[in-house]
């Protein structure tokens, strides 16, 4: 038997970014979630929209259900057919998908954008940004906002964020 090393380093197993990427960091997974936010729920809708093979779609949908991002519900009894509906956990990923799309659009001229985010009432284009809920300040300034070890951090995580320039606090 051949043992394959984990792609995640030991110190990253507790990192919220690493664990999130395990769930949604795959190309098809993000596109399926995007379609789910657009109201797609049925296997054939996802397959037609994405041009994905049925075996790949089946695998990705099973993973999204197992991870608690989608719920599989029957919508027809004879024969039994299921739809895939976003859970609260799945819906909580919408800001992440919006931010990724906005980042992609920010690199394009306005006339090159194939999809934009608009206010549903006014139809006006909006510019998504990630801000601190307490202050309203944008979080894209890596000098003003840094990661540091949290209360549950292991020694490896604390080492990662120790020292200047690594998010750690340097004591006097």
CSV table of C-alpha atoms in Angstrom, one decimal:
chain,number,residue,atom,x,y,z
A,1,UNK,CA,0.0,0.0,0.0
A,2,UNK,CA,1.3,3.4,-1.0
A,3,UNK,CA,0.7,6.3,1.5
A,4,UNK,CA,0.2,9.7,-0.1
A,5,UNK,CA,1.3,12.7,1.9
A,6,UNK,CA,-1.4,15.2,2.7
A,7,UNK,CA,-1.3,18.3,0.6
A,8,UNK,CA,-1.9,20.4,3.8
A,9,UNK,CA,0.9,21.0,6.1
A,10,UNK,CA,0.3,20.1,9.8
A,11,UNK,CA,0.3,23.8,10.9
A,12,UNK,CA,-2.2,24.6,8.2
A,13,UNK,CA,-4.8,22.1,9.4
A,14,UNK,CA,-6.1,24.7,11.8
A,15,UNK,CA,-5.8,27.6,9.5
A,16,UNK,CA,-9.3,28.8,8.4
A,17,UNK,CA,-8.0,29.6,4.9
A,18,UNK,CA,-6.6,26.1,4.4
A,19,UNK,CA,-9.7,24.4,5.7
A,20,UNK,CA,-12.0,26.6,3.6
A,21,UNK,CA,-10.0,25.9,0.5
A,22,UNK,CA,-10.5,22.1,1.2
A,23,UNK,CA,-14.2,22.7,0.8
A,24,UNK,CA,-14.6,25.3,-1.9
A,25,UNK,CA,-11.2,25.7,-3.6
A,26,UNK,CA,-11.9,23.5,-6.5
A,27,UNK,CA,-12.8,25.1,-9.9
A,28,UNK,CA,-16.1,23.2,-10.4
A,29,UNK,CA,-17.2,23.7,-6.8
A,30,UNK,CA,-17.0,27.5,-7.1
A,31,UNK,CA,-18.9,27.4,-10.4
A,32,UNK,CA,-21.6,25.1,-9.0
A,33,UNK,CA,-22.1,27.4,-6.0
A,34,UNK,CA,-22.2,30.4,-8.3
A,35,UNK,CA,-25.0,28.7,-10.3
A,36,UNK,CA,-26.8,27.8,-7.0
A,37,UNK,CA,-26.7,31.5,-6.1
A,38,UNK,CA,-28.3,32.3,-9.5
A,39,UNK,CA,-31.2,29.9,-8.6
A,40,UNK,CA,-30.1,26.7,-10.2
A,41,UNK,CA,-31.2,23.6,-8.2
A,42,UNK,CA,-31.4,20.7,-10.5
A,43,UNK,CA,-28.7,18.4,-11.8
A,44,UNK,CA,-29.6,19.0,-15.5
A,45,UNK,CA,-29.5,22.8,-14.9
A,46,UNK,CA,-26.0,22.7,-13.5
A,47,UNK,CA,-24.8,20.3,-16.2
A,48,UNK,CA,-26.3,22.4,-19.0
A,49,UNK,CA,-25.0,25.7,-17.6
A,50,UNK,CA,-21.5,24.4,-16.8
A,51,UNK,CA,-20.9,21.8,-19.5
A,52,UNK,CA,-19.6,19.5,-16.8
A,53,UNK,CA,-19.5,15.7,-17.1
A,54,UNK,CA,-22.2,13.9,-15.2
A,55,UNK,CA,-19.7,12.0,-13.2
A,56,UNK,CA,-17.8,15.1,-12.2
A,57,UNK,CA,-21.0,16.9,-11.3
A,58,UNK,CA,-22.2,14.0,-9.2
A,59,UNK,CA,-19.0,13.9,-7.3
A,60,UNK,CA,-19.0,17.7,-6.7
A,61,UNK,CA,-22.6,17.7,-5.6
A,62,UNK,CA,-22.1,14.8,-3.2
A,63,UNK,CA,-19.2,16.7,-1.7
A,64,UNK,CA,-21.2,19.9,-1.3
A,65,UNK,CA,-24.0,18.0,0.4
A,66,UNK,CA,-21.5,16.2,2.7
A,67,UNK,CA,-19.9,19.5,3.6
A,68,UNK,CA,-23.3,21.0,4.4
A,69,UNK,CA,-23.3,23.6,1.7
A,70,UNK,CA,-26.1,22.1,-0.3
A,71,UNK,CA,-29.1,20.1,0.8
A,72,UNK,CA,-30.4,17.3,-1.4
A,73,UNK,CA,-34.2,17.3,-1.5
A,74,UNK,CA,-36.6,15.2,-3.6
A,75,UNK,CA,-38.8,17.2,-5.9
A,76,UNK,CA,-40.4,14.3,-7.8
A,77,UNK,CA,-41.4,10.8,-6.7
A,78,UNK,CA,-41.9,8.8,-9.8
A,79,UNK,CA,-39.1,8.4,-10.7
A,80,UNK,CA,-37.4,10.0,-7.7
A,81,UNK,CA,-35.5,13.1,-8.7
A,82,UNK,CA,-33.6,15.5,-6.4
A,83,UNK,CA,-32.7,19.1,-6.3
A,84,UNK,CA,-29.8,20.7,-4.6
A,85,UNK,CA,-30.7,23.7,-2.4
A,86,UNK,CA,-28.3,26.0,-0.6
A,87,UNK,CA,-28.2,25.7,3.1
A,88,UNK,CA,-27.6,28.6,5.5
A,89,UNK,CA,-23.9,27.6,5.5
A,90,UNK,CA,-23.9,27.6,1.7
A,91,UNK,CA,-25.6,30.9,1.5
A,92,UNK,CA,-23.0,32.4,3.8
A,93,UNK,CA,-20.4,31.9,1.1
A,94,UNK,CA,-22.2,34.4,-1.3
A,95,UNK,CA,-20.0,37.4,-0.2
A,96,UNK,CA,-16.9,35.3,-0.9
A,97,UNK,CA,-18.2,34.5,-4.5
A,98,UNK,CA,-19.1,38.1,-5.0
A,99,UNK,CA,-15.7,39.3,-3.8
A,100,UNK,CA,-13.9,36.8,-6.2
A,101,UNK,CA,-16.0,38.0,-9.1
A,102,UNK,CA,-15.4,41.6,-8.2
A,103,UNK,CA,-11.6,41.0,-8.1
A,104,UNK,CA,-11.8,39.4,-11.5
A,105,UNK,CA,-13.8,42.3,-12.9
A,106,UNK,CA,-11.4,44.8,-11.4
A,107,UNK,CA,-8.7,43.6,-13.8
A,108,UNK,CA,-10.9,44.2,-16.9
A,109,UNK,CA,-12.0,47.4,-18.6
A,110,UNK,CA,-15.8,48.0,-18.0
A,111,UNK,CA,-16.6,47.0,-21.6
A,112,UNK,CA,-14.8,43.7,-21.2
A,113,UNK,CA,-16.9,42.5,-18.2
A,114,UNK,CA,-19.4,39.7,-19.0
A,115,UNK,CA,-21.1,39.8,-15.6
A,116,UNK,CA,-21.5,42.6,-13.2
A,117,UNK,CA,-23.2,43.0,-9.8
A,118,UNK,CA,-26.1,45.5,-9.7
A,119,UNK,CA,-28.6,46.8,-7.1
A,120,UNK,CA,-31.7,44.7,-7.7
A,121,UNK,CA,-34.0,47.7,-7.2
A,122,UNK,CA,-32.2,50.4,-9.1
A,123,UNK,CA,-30.2,48.3,-11.6
A,124,UNK,CA,-27.2,50.4,-10.8
A,125,UNK,CA,-23.8,48.7,-10.9
A,126,UNK,CA,-22.3,48.3,-7.4
A,127,UNK,CA,-18.6,47.9,-6.4
A,128,UNK,CA,-18.3,45.1,-3.9
A,129,UNK,CA,-15.6,45.5,-1.3
A,130,UNK,CA,-14.7,43.8,2.0
A,131,UNK,CA,-14.8,46.0,5.1
A,132,UNK,CA,-14.5,45.8,8.8
A,133,UNK,CA,-18.0,45.6,10.2
A,134,UNK,CA,-17.0,47.8,13.2
A,135,UNK,CA,-15.3,50.6,11.4
A,136,UNK,CA,-16.4,50.3,7.8
A,137,UNK,CA,-12.8,50.5,6.7
A,138,UNK,CA,-11.7,48.5,3.7
A,139,UNK,CA,-9.6,45.4,4.6
A,140,UNK,CA,-7.4,45.4,1.5
A,141,UNK,CA,-4.6,47.4,3.3
A,142,UNK,CA,-2.2,44.7,4.5
A,143,UNK,CA,-0.3,47.3,6.6
A,144,UNK,CA,-3.4,48.3,8.6
A,145,UNK,CA,-4.8,44.7,9.0
A,146,UNK,CA,-2.7,41.7,9.7
A,147,UNK,CA,-3.3,38.1,10.6
A,148,UNK,CA,-2.1,36.9,14.0
A,149,UNK,CA,-2.5,33.8,16.1
A,150,UNK,CA,-6.0,33.4,17.7
A,151,UNK,CA,-6.9,32.1,21.1
A,152,UNK,CA,-7.1,28.5,20.0
A,153,UNK,CA,-3.8,28.6,18.0
A,154,UNK,CA,-1.3,25.7,18.4
A,155,UNK,CA,2.4,26.4,19.0
A,156,UNK,CA,3.0,26.0,15.3
A,157,UNK,CA,0.4,28.6,14.4
A,158,UNK,CA,1.8,30.9,17.1
A,159,UNK,CA,5.3,30.5,15.6
A,160,UNK,CA,4.0,31.3,12.1
A,161,UNK,CA,2.7,34.6,13.3
A,162,UNK,CA,5.6,35.5,15.7
A,163,UNK,CA,8.0,38.3,14.7
A,164,UNK,CA,7.9,41.5,12.7
A,165,UNK,CA,6.2,41.5,9.3
A,166,UNK,CA,4.4,38.2,10.1
A,167,UNK,CA,1.3,39.6,11.8
A,168,UNK,CA,2.7,38.9,15.3
A,169,UNK,CA,3.2,41.5,17.9
A,170,UNK,CA,6.8,42.3,18.9
A,171,UNK,CA,7.2,42.9,22.6
A,172,UNK,CA,9.4,45.7,23.9
